[in-house]
Amino acid sequence: MKIDAVITWVDGQDPEHQAKRMQYLTDKRENLRKDIAGATRYDQVGEIYYCIASILRFAPWINRIFIVTDNQDPKADEFVAQHFPDCRTPIEVVDHRVIFKGYEQYLPTFNSLSIETMLWRIPGLSEHYILFNDDVMLQKDVTKEDFYKDDKVVLYGQRWYSTDYVSLTLKLQTMARRLVGRTELLSYKRFMHNAARLIDAKRFLRLRHTPHAFRRSILERYFAENPVDLERVIKHRFRHREQYSITELHHLLALSQGLTVDTLRQHSDSIINPSDHDLAETRRILRLIEDDPESIFFCVNSLDQASPDVIAEVLAWLHRLLSLRSTSRD
């Protein structure tokens, strides 16, 4: 079985990208919220290099790595040549124009939900592929069976939620925010809930910040039969409350078709929020993660917003964990 890895990436500090993003923002004050188009959604401090390194170090069986981006190049080959000189895993940069072919009217897009919805259209992508955000990394050796067993998808999540219960909860939260004059936040739970409602599922999986296994044919077949549902997501350049999670949709479809394993995997990932902690607390959390025998991947959330000393500590820890040659890219 050939399994590819797909990483979505953007350099939000690129002046050209910043100018393009601001050009398409209509309501600047509203859309610059963190949950829609705030800078932290696009800024980075080199997380993608550690994501790539974790794949090469802990999943050498990956067939090919695709990096999907918007007219940018992370120059991953230079990083790999320095730290993995014997690497034979092909790395290919794929532009948004490639996966949005035939739907160019929706470009440029600054919406991760839209981009992830189109990843199955990468030319040459294998039937089995694993989606990584650039801040999600492997922590230790993993096998193909951690993602696929007997050709079935392994699901990672917290637990199943009833769509009726969550629908009521969302309505109550929305009402409460309106009463106090606050705008409803676009939480990822809403997008998961929207995916379940799209196909009339009675429950949905509370997804975690992990790599997620896909089967390309599931999405290819669904969108061939439901093209309106594709455009429903990708028409929004920035996050919108009507959108849904493509990962949630894929997993629910795979479940309904008997293409997932029976057991829901839990407690397999850790989330690091460096901007919420000082240096001492950050060190404590990193030790806990490293000592957790059940943690096989982790997410470094919004590292760009942390203090300089915390950023330096996390990056040094990543270098040690991944056995990289130095503490810089030089």
Tab-separated table of N, CA, C and O in Angstrom, residues 30-141:
chain	number	residue	atom	x	y	z
A	30	GLU	N	-14.147	43.068	11.334
A	30	GLU	CA	-14.800	41.788	11.596
A	30	GLU	C	-13.923	40.621	11.178
A	30	GLU	O	-13.711	39.673	11.930
A	31	ASN	N	-13.370	40.688	9.973
A	31	ASN	CA	-12.678	39.525	9.426
A	31	ASN	C	-11.271	39.322	9.971
A	31	ASN	O	-10.696	38.253	9.799
A	32	LEU	N	-10.711	40.330	10.629
A	32	LEU	CA	-9.391	40.150	11.212
A	32	LEU	C	-9.451	39.467	12.576
A	32	LEU	O	-8.441	39.335	13.255
A	33	ARG	N	-10.635	39.012	12.957
A	33	ARG	CA	-10.747	38.196	14.156
A	33	ARG	C	-9.903	36.931	13.995
A	33	ARG	O	-9.736	36.414	12.906
A	34	LYS	N	-9.418	36.423	15.127
A	34	LYS	CA	-8.544	35.251	15.108
A	34	LYS	C	-9.203	34.047	14.460
A	34	LYS	O	-8.553	33.245	13.786
A	35	ASP	N	-10.539	33.903	14.637
A	35	ASP	CA	-11.213	32.711	14.128
A	35	ASP	C	-11.541	32.795	12.642
A	35	ASP	O	-11.992	31.818	12.055
A	36	ILE	N	-11.312	33.964	12.014
A	36	ILE	CA	-11.616	34.102	10.581
A	36	ILE	C	-10.353	34.359	9.771
A	36	ILE	O	-9.962	33.552	8.934
A	37	ALA	N	-9.707	35.501	9.999
A	37	ALA	CA	-8.539	35.839	9.174
A	37	ALA	C	-7.489	36.596	9.957
A	37	ALA	O	-6.763	37.410	9.396
A	38	GLY	N	-7.394	36.340	11.252
A	38	GLY	CA	-6.347	36.972	12.045
A	38	GLY	C	-4.973	36.507	11.595
A	38	GLY	O	-4.811	35.436	11.030
A	39	ALA	N	-3.961	37.329	11.866
A	39	ALA	CA	-2.617	37.052	11.360
A	39	ALA	C	-2.093	35.696	11.790
A	39	ALA	O	-1.370	35.029	11.043
A	40	THR	N	-2.453	35.248	13.012
A	40	THR	CA	-1.921	33.979	13.501
A	40	THR	C	-2.389	32.782	12.672
A	40	THR	O	-1.818	31.701	12.748
A	41	ARG	N	-3.438	32.943	11.871
A	41	ARG	CA	-3.887	31.865	10.999
A	41	ARG	C	-2.878	31.635	9.870
A	41	ARG	O	-2.907	30.589	9.213
A	42	TYR	N	-2.010	32.616	9.619
A	42	TYR	CA	-1.104	32.535	8.477
A	42	TYR	C	0.372	32.645	8.861
A	42	TYR	O	1.240	32.208	8.109
A	43	ASP	N	0.662	33.248	10.023
A	43	ASP	CA	2.053	33.445	10.414
A	43	ASP	C	2.696	32.110	10.792
A	43	ASP	O	2.023	31.177	11.226
A	44	GLN	N	4.010	32.062	10.645
A	44	GLN	CA	4.722	30.822	10.950
A	44	GLN	C	6.150	31.154	11.369
A	44	GLN	O	6.669	32.222	11.061
A	45	VAL	N	6.735	30.225	12.108
A	45	VAL	CA	8.125	30.372	12.532
A	45	VAL	C	8.905	29.124	12.129
A	45	VAL	O	9.767	28.644	12.855
A	46	GLY	N	8.565	28.597	10.958
A	46	GLY	CA	9.285	27.443	10.438
A	46	GLY	C	8.743	26.099	10.866
A	46	GLY	O	9.423	25.071	10.735
A	47	GLU	N	7.482	26.064	11.349
A	47	GLU	CA	6.909	24.794	11.810
A	47	GLU	C	6.933	23.718	10.729
A	47	GLU	O	7.101	22.532	11.034
A	48	ILE	N	6.791	24.111	9.469
A	48	ILE	CA	6.702	23.107	8.408
A	48	ILE	C	7.960	22.251	8.324
A	48	ILE	O	7.898	21.055	8.009
A	49	TYR	N	9.119	22.827	8.651
A	49	TYR	CA	10.356	22.054	8.569
A	49	TYR	C	10.360	20.934	9.609
A	49	TYR	O	10.859	19.827	9.355
A	50	TYR	N	9.805	21.214	10.762
A	50	TYR	CA	9.731	20.191	11.811
A	50	TYR	C	8.666	19.156	11.473
A	50	TYR	O	8.825	17.971	11.799
A	51	CYS	N	7.592	19.587	10.835
A	51	CYS	CA	6.580	18.643	10.374
A	51	CYS	C	7.197	17.675	9.367
A	51	CYS	O	7.034	16.449	9.477
A	52	ILE	N	7.915	18.214	8.384
A	52	ILE	CA	8.585	17.371	7.388
A	52	ILE	C	9.597	16.447	8.061
A	52	ILE	O	9.662	15.242	7.773
A	53	ALA	N	10.399	17.014	8.966
A	53	ALA	CA	11.420	16.215	9.650
A	53	ALA	C	10.791	15.073	10.429
A	53	ALA	O	11.330	13.955	10.453
A	54	SER	N	9.640	15.333	11.059
A	54	SER	CA	8.993	14.277	11.843
A	54	SER	C	8.512	13.141	10.947
A	54	SER	O	8.568	11.961	11.340
A	55	ILE	N	8.062	13.480	9.748
A	55	ILE	CA	7.622	12.445	8.806
A	55	ILE	C	8.813	11.617	8.340
A	55	ILE	O	8.773	10.378	8.321
A	56	LEU	N	9.884	12.292	7.962
A	56	LEU	CA	11.070	11.580	7.471
A	56	LEU	C	11.714	10.741	8.574
A	56	LEU	O	12.221	9.644	8.314
A	57	ARG	N	11.677	11.253	9.806
A	57	ARG	CA	12.318	10.552	10.920
A	57	ARG	C	11.481	9.370	11.408
A	57	ARG	O	12.018	8.280	11.672
A	58	PHE	N	10.170	9.569	11.537
A	58	PHE	CA	9.337	8.592	12.211
A	58	PHE	C	8.389	7.821	11.289
A	58	PHE	O	7.729	6.880	11.733
A	59	ALA	N	8.298	8.236	10.015
A	59	ALA	CA	7.451	7.504	9.056
A	59	ALA	C	8.181	7.398	7.718
A	59	ALA	O	7.692	7.887	6.691
A	60	PRO	N	9.338	6.755	7.692
A	60	PRO	CA	10.120	6.671	6.453
A	60	PRO	C	9.426	5.889	5.350
A	60	PRO	O	9.878	5.921	4.200
A	61	TRP	N	8.332	5.217	5.669
A	61	TRP	CA	7.570	4.452	4.682
A	61	TRP	C	6.657	5.341	3.839
A	61	TRP	O	6.041	4.846	2.872
A	62	ILE	N	6.550	6.623	4.172
A	62	ILE	CA	5.719	7.533	3.370
A	62	ILE	C	6.240	7.562	1.940
A	62	ILE	O	7.445	7.704	1.698
A	63	ASN	N	5.338	7.432	0.987
A	63	ASN	CA	5.705	7.331	-0.420
A	63	ASN	C	6.161	8.671	-1.001
A	63	ASN	O	7.174	8.749	-1.703
A	64	ARG	N	5.431	9.735	-0.718
A	64	ARG	CA	5.722	11.049	-1.274
A	64	ARG	C	5.104	12.107	-0.358
A	64	ARG	O	4.064	11.872	0.254
A	65	ILE	N	5.755	13.261	-0.275
A	65	ILE	CA	5.229	14.377	0.509
A	65	ILE	C	4.823	15.490	-0.443
A	65	ILE	O	5.635	15.954	-1.256
A	66	PHE	N	3.578	15.910	-0.362
A	66	PHE	CA	3.083	17.041	-1.141
A	66	PHE	C	2.899	18.237	-0.199
A	66	PHE	O	2.285	18.101	0.864
A	67	ILE	N	3.421	19.387	-0.598
A	67	ILE	CA	3.226	20.629	0.153
A	67	ILE	C	2.350	21.534	-0.696
A	67	ILE	O	2.723	21.916	-1.809
A	68	VAL	N	1.173	21.873	-0.182
A	68	VAL	CA	0.205	22.661	-0.944
A	68	VAL	C	0.239	24.100	-0.453
A	68	VAL	O	0.079	24.376	0.748
A	69	THR	N	0.458	25.033	-1.388
A	69	THR	CA	0.643	26.429	-1.014
A	69	THR	C	0.198	27.368	-2.125
A	69	THR	O	-0.179	26.917	-3.218
A	70	ASP	N	0.243	28.658	-1.849
A	70	ASP	CA	-0.250	29.680	-2.762
A	70	ASP	C	0.913	30.475	-3.350
A	70	ASP	O	1.345	31.480	-2.781
A	71	ASN	N	1.442	30.000	-4.474
A	71	ASN	CA	2.505	30.710	-5.182
A	71	ASN	C	3.689	31.017	-4.266
A	71	ASN	O	4.295	32.094	-4.338
A	72	GLN	N	4.005	30.071	-3.394
A	72	GLN	CA	5.144	30.213	-2.484
A	72	GLN	C	5.956	28.924	-2.494
A	72	GLN	O	5.509	27.904	-3.013
A	73	ASP	N	7.138	28.990	-1.932
A	73	ASP	CA	7.999	27.810	-1.888
A	73	ASP	C	8.729	27.791	-0.547
A	73	ASP	O	9.535	28.692	-0.266
A	74	PRO	N	8.474	26.814	0.305
A	74	PRO	CA	9.162	26.770	1.609
A	74	PRO	C	10.618	26.333	1.502
A	74	PRO	O	11.327	26.309	2.510
A	75	LYS	N	11.048	25.980	0.287
A	75	LYS	CA	12.427	25.518	0.072
A	75	LYS	C	12.761	24.339	0.992
A	75	LYS	O	13.808	24.304	1.651
A	76	ALA	N	11.857	23.403	1.002
A	76	ALA	CA	12.031	22.225	1.848
A	76	ALA	C	13.228	21.392	1.427
A	76	ALA	O	13.866	20.743	2.264
A	77	ASP	N	13.544	21.401	0.127
A	77	ASP	CA	14.667	20.598	-0.352
A	77	ASP	C	15.969	21.001	0.329
A	77	ASP	O	16.815	20.150	0.618
A	78	GLU	N	16.154	22.293	0.569
A	78	GLU	CA	17.371	22.772	1.232
A	78	GLU	C	17.442	22.241	2.659
A	78	GLU	O	18.506	21.814	3.129
A	79	PHE	N	16.311	22.281	3.352
A	79	PHE	CA	16.266	21.774	4.724
A	79	PHE	C	16.551	20.280	4.762
A	79	PHE	O	17.337	19.799	5.585
A	80	VAL	N	15.917	19.537	3.858
A	80	VAL	CA	16.090	18.085	3.835
A	80	VAL	C	17.537	17.721	3.487
A	80	VAL	O	18.125	16.810	4.086
A	81	ALA	N	18.127	18.436	2.554
A	81	ALA	CA	19.510	18.145	2.162
A	81	ALA	C	20.471	18.339	3.336
A	81	ALA	O	21.463	17.614	3.472
A	82	GLN	N	20.164	19.305	4.198
A	82	GLN	CA	21.023	19.565	5.345
A	82	GLN	C	20.867	18.512	6.431
A	82	GLN	O	21.863	18.027	6.974
A	83	HIS	N	19.640	18.148	6.734
A	83	HIS	CA	19.383	17.290	7.882
A	83	HIS	C	19.140	15.824	7.530
A	83	HIS	O	19.281	14.955	8.390
A	84	PHE	N	18.753	15.551	6.294
A	84	PHE	CA	18.485	14.186	5.855
A	84	PHE	C	19.158	13.955	4.497
A	84	PHE	O	18.480	13.729	3.489
A	85	PRO	N	20.473	14.007	4.461
A	85	PRO	CA	21.170	13.933	3.175
A	85	PRO	C	20.941	12.643	2.401
A	85	PRO	O	21.102	12.608	1.185
A	86	ASP	N	20.536	11.571	3.083
A	86	ASP	CA	20.285	10.299	2.410
A	86	ASP	C	18.804	10.089	2.081
A	86	ASP	O	18.408	8.999	1.657
A	87	CYS	N	17.992	11.124	2.262
A	87	CYS	CA	16.552	10.992	2.037
A	87	CYS	C	16.240	10.710	0.575
A	87	CYS	O	16.792	11.342	-0.330
A	88	ARG	N	15.327	9.774	0.357
A	88	ARG	CA	14.886	9.444	-1.001
A	88	ARG	C	13.387	9.684	-1.180
A	88	ARG	O	12.813	9.309	-2.200
A	89	THR	N	12.771	10.292	-0.187
A	89	THR	CA	11.329	10.567	-0.268
A	89	THR	C	11.097	11.807	-1.115
A	89	THR	O	11.551	12.892	-0.752
A	90	PRO	N	10.410	11.694	-2.248
A	90	PRO	CA	10.158	12.875	-3.080
A	90	PRO	C	9.283	13.894	-2.355
A	90	PRO	O	8.331	13.525	-1.664
A	91	ILE	N	9.611	15.167	-2.515
A	91	ILE	CA	8.818	16.256	-1.951
A	91	ILE	C	8.414	17.179	-3.091
A	91	ILE	O	9.262	17.668	-3.834
A	92	GLU	N	7.125	17.396	-3.237
A	92	GLU	CA	6.601	18.187	-4.353
A	92	GLU	C	5.739	19.334	-3.841
A	92	GLU	O	4.858	19.122	-3.003
A	93	VAL	N	5.998	20.533	-4.343
A	93	VAL	CA	5.186	21.702	-4.002
A	93	VAL	C	4.054	21.811	-5.024
A	93	VAL	O	4.294	21.792	-6.232
A	94	VAL	N	2.817	21.910	-4.535
A	94	VAL	CA	1.635	21.969	-5.386
A	94	VAL	C	0.937	23.303	-5.156
A	94	VAL	O	0.601	23.648	-4.016
A	95	ASP	N	0.727	24.052	-6.223
A	95	ASP	CA	0.098	25.360	-6.097
A	95	ASP	C	-1.421	25.237	-6.041
A	95	ASP	O	-2.014	24.283	-6.567
A	96	HIS	N	-2.052	26.207	-5.392
A	96	HIS	CA	-3.520	26.225	-5.323
A	96	HIS	C	-4.154	26.169	-6.710
A	96	HIS	O	-5.238	25.595	-6.892
A	97	ARG	N	-3.495	26.771	-7.698
A	97	ARG	CA	-4.083	26.785	-9.045
A	97	ARG	C	-4.224	25.380	-9.616
A	97	ARG	O	-5.092	25.143	-10.472
A	98	VAL	N	-3.397	24.464	-9.148
A	98	VAL	CA	-3.465	23.082	-9.632
A	98	VAL	C	-4.689	22.378	-9.071
A	98	VAL	O	-5.472	21.767	-9.814
A	99	ILE	N	-4.890	22.469	-7.761
A	99	ILE	CA	-6.005	21.734	-7.164
A	99	ILE	C	-7.347	22.442	-7.391
A	99	ILE	O	-8.401	21.820	-7.275
A	100	PHE	N	-7.309	23.742	-7.729
A	100	PHE	CA	-8.544	24.476	-8.016
A	100	PHE	C	-8.801	24.581	-9.526
A	100	PHE	O	-9.612	25.403	-9.952
A	101	LYS	N	-8.133	23.757	-10.322
A	101	LYS	CA	-8.341	23.801	-11.764
A	101	LYS	C	-9.821	23.585	-12.097
A	101	LYS	O	-10.440	22.623	-11.645
A	102	GLY	N	-10.371	24.495	-12.882
A	102	GLY	CA	-11.791	24.457	-13.196
A	102	GLY	C	-12.629	25.267	-12.232
A	102	GLY	O	-13.814	25.518	-12.480
A	103	TYR	N	-12.007	25.695	-11.126
A	103	TYR	CA	-12.699	26.507	-10.113
A	103	TYR	C	-11.866	27.752	-9.782
A	103	TYR	O	-11.884	28.242	-8.650
A	104	GLU	N	-11.155	28.259	-10.796
A	104	GLU	CA	-10.243	29.370	-10.565
A	104	GLU	C	-10.939	30.633	-10.082
A	104	GLU	O	-10.297	31.521	-9.508
A	105	GLN	N	-12.251	30.726	-10.281
A	105	GLN	CA	-12.977	31.922	-9.842
A	105	GLN	C	-12.965	32.075	-8.326
A	105	GLN	O	-13.256	33.155	-7.810
A	106	TYR	N	-12.620	31.005	-7.604
A	106	TYR	CA	-12.596	31.071	-6.151
A	106	TYR	C	-11.198	31.327	-5.606
A	106	TYR	O	-10.987	31.262	-4.384
A	107	LEU	N	-10.253	31.616	-6.483
A	107	LEU	CA	-8.906	31.971	-6.076
A	107	LEU	C	-8.702	33.482	-6.190
A	107	LEU	O	-9.318	34.132	-7.024
A	108	PRO	N	-7.817	34.047	-5.362
A	108	PRO	CA	-7.081	33.380	-4.288
A	108	PRO	C	-7.983	33.054	-3.114
A	108	PRO	O	-9.009	33.686	-2.911
A	109	THR	N	-7.582	32.064	-2.368
A	109	THR	CA	-8.315	31.715	-1.153
A	109	THR	C	-7.368	31.752	0.030
A	109	THR	O	-6.183	31.447	-0.096
A	110	PHE	N	-7.889	32.142	1.165
A	110	PHE	CA	-7.116	32.245	2.393
A	110	PHE	C	-7.780	31.397	3.476
A	110	PHE	O	-7.667	31.679	4.658
A	111	ASN	N	-8.454	30.361	3.030
A	111	ASN	CA	-9.350	29.584	3.873
A	111	ASN	C	-8.891	28.129	3.910
A	111	ASN	O	-8.982	27.419	2.905
A	112	SER	N	-8.408	27.681	5.058
A	112	SER	CA	-7.909	26.311	5.156
A	112	SER	C	-9.005	25.282	4.904
A	112	SER	O	-8.739	24.200	4.358
A	113	LEU	N	-10.234	25.604	5.259
A	113	LEU	CA	-11.342	24.670	5.001
A	113	LEU	C	-11.529	24.458	3.497
A	113	LEU	O	-11.766	23.339	3.042
A	114	SER	N	-11.432	25.536	2.731
A	114	SER	CA	-11.569	25.439	1.274
A	114	SER	C	-10.407	24.658	0.676
A	114	SER	O	-10.602	23.793	-0.188
A	115	ILE	N	-9.208	24.958	1.122
A	115	ILE	CA	-8.014	24.315	0.574
A	115	ILE	C	-8.030	22.810	0.852
A	115	ILE	O	-7.793	21.991	-0.047
A	116	GLU	N	-8.341	22.432	2.089
A	116	GLU	CA	-8.360	21.019	2.445
A	116	GLU	C	-9.419	20.250	1.670
A	116	GLU	O	-9.253	19.060	1.380
A	117	THR	N	-10.498	20.937	1.308
A	117	THR	CA	-11.565	20.288	0.536
A	117	THR	C	-11.088	19.880	-0.846
A	117	THR	O	-11.633	18.942	-1.445
A	118	MET	N	-10.050	20.538	-1.372
A	118	MET	CA	-9.586	20.280	-2.741
A	118	MET	C	-8.337	19.405	-2.813
A	118	MET	O	-7.852	19.112	-3.903
A	119	LEU	N	-7.817	18.975	-1.691
A	119	LEU	CA	-6.550	18.239	-1.698
A	119	LEU	C	-6.632	16.920	-2.456
A	119	LEU	O	-5.632	16.456	-3.027
A	120	TRP	N	-7.782	16.282	-2.461
A	120	TRP	CA	-7.921	15.001	-3.157
A	120	TRP	C	-7.700	15.143	-4.662
A	120	TRP	O	-7.502	14.147	-5.366
A	121	ARG	N	-7.664	16.395	-5.165
A	121	ARG	CA	-7.482	16.644	-6.591
A	121	ARG	C	-6.001	16.821	-6.977
A	121	ARG	O	-5.696	17.151	-8.121
A	122	ILE	N	-5.090	16.624	-6.039
A	122	ILE	CA	-3.662	16.715	-6.349
A	122	ILE	C	-3.310	15.664	-7.410
A	122	ILE	O	-3.561	14.475	-7.216
A	123	PRO	N	-2.724	16.068	-8.535
A	123	PRO	CA	-2.348	15.079	-9.558
A	123	PRO	C	-1.339	14.071	-9.008
A	123	PRO	O	-0.351	14.444	-8.371
A	124	GLY	N	-1.599	12.812	-9.242
A	124	GLY	CA	-0.684	11.767	-8.811
A	124	GLY	C	-0.812	11.367	-7.362
A	124	GLY	O	-0.053	10.498	-6.887
A	125	LEU	N	-1.760	11.960	-6.633
A	125	LEU	CA	-1.950	11.606	-5.224
A	125	LEU	C	-2.424	10.159	-5.118
A	125	LEU	O	-3.290	9.720	-5.869
A	126	SER	N	-1.874	9.425	-4.164
A	126	SER	CA	-2.261	8.033	-3.999
A	126	SER	C	-3.656	7.920	-3.394
A	126	SER	O	-4.187	8.883	-2.835
A	127	GLU	N	-4.248	6.747	-3.514
A	127	GLU	CA	-5.562	6.488	-2.927
A	127	GLU	C	-5.544	6.743	-1.426
A	127	GLU	O	-6.492	7.293	-0.855
A	128	HIS	N	-4.483	6.372	-0.765
A	128	HIS	CA	-4.344	6.552	0.675
A	128	HIS	C	-3.391	7.724	0.930
A	128	HIS	O	-2.246	7.710	0.474
A	129	TYR	N	-3.877	8.718	1.651
A	129	TYR	CA	-3.008	9.847	1.995
A	129	TYR	C	-3.344	10.355	3.390
A	129	TYR	O	-4.463	10.211	3.883
A	130	ILE	N	-2.331	10.948	4.025
A	130	ILE	CA	-2.472	11.454	5.384
A	130	ILE	C	-2.325	12.971	5.354
A	130	ILE	O	-1.340	13.494	4.815
A	131	LEU	N	-3.289	13.665	5.913
A	131	LEU	CA	-3.282	15.124	5.934
A	131	LEU	C	-2.612	15.625	7.206
A	131	LEU	O	-2.977	15.243	8.319
A	132	PHE	N	-1.616	16.499	7.010
A	132	PHE	CA	-0.956	17.190	8.107
A	132	PHE	C	-1.179	18.685	7.947
A	132	PHE	O	-1.031	19.218	6.840
A	133	ASN	N	-1.529	19.373	9.046
A	133	ASN	CA	-1.306	20.811	9.061
A	133	ASN	C	0.163	21.019	9.386
A	133	ASN	O	0.795	20.148	9.991
A	134	ASP	N	0.715	22.169	9.017
A	134	ASP	CA	2.156	22.318	9.191
A	134	ASP	C	2.584	22.397	10.655
A	134	ASP	O	3.772	22.279	10.958
A	135	ASP	N	1.637	22.567	11.580
A	135	ASP	CA	1.994	22.605	12.998
A	135	ASP	C	1.702	21.280	13.705
A	135	ASP	O	1.780	21.197	14.924
A	136	VAL	N	1.362	20.250	12.935
A	136	VAL	CA	1.114	18.912	13.481
A	136	VAL	C	2.309	18.022	13.143
A	136	VAL	O	2.756	17.995	11.995
A	137	MET	N	2.830	17.308	14.128
A	137	MET	CA	4.060	16.545	13.938
A	137	MET	C	3.975	15.182	14.599
A	137	MET	O	3.243	14.994	15.569
A	138	LEU	N	4.728	14.246	14.067
A	138	LEU	CA	4.869	12.930	14.687
A	138	LEU	C	5.869	13.028	15.822
A	138	LEU	O	6.852	13.771	15.739
A	139	GLN	N	5.636	12.249	16.872
A	139	GLN	CA	6.505	12.303	18.046
A	139	GLN	C	7.431	11.100	18.145
A	139	GLN	O	8.500	11.187	18.729
A	140	LYS	N	7.011	9.986	17.587
A	140	LYS	CA	7.806	8.761	17.678
A	140	LYS	C	7.495	7.893	16.466
A	140	LYS	O	6.660	8.259	15.628
A	141	ASP	N	8.159	6.766	16.362
A	141	ASP	CA	7.964	5.888	15.210
A	141	ASP	C	6.503	5.466	15.091
A	141	ASP	O	5.877	5.057	16.077
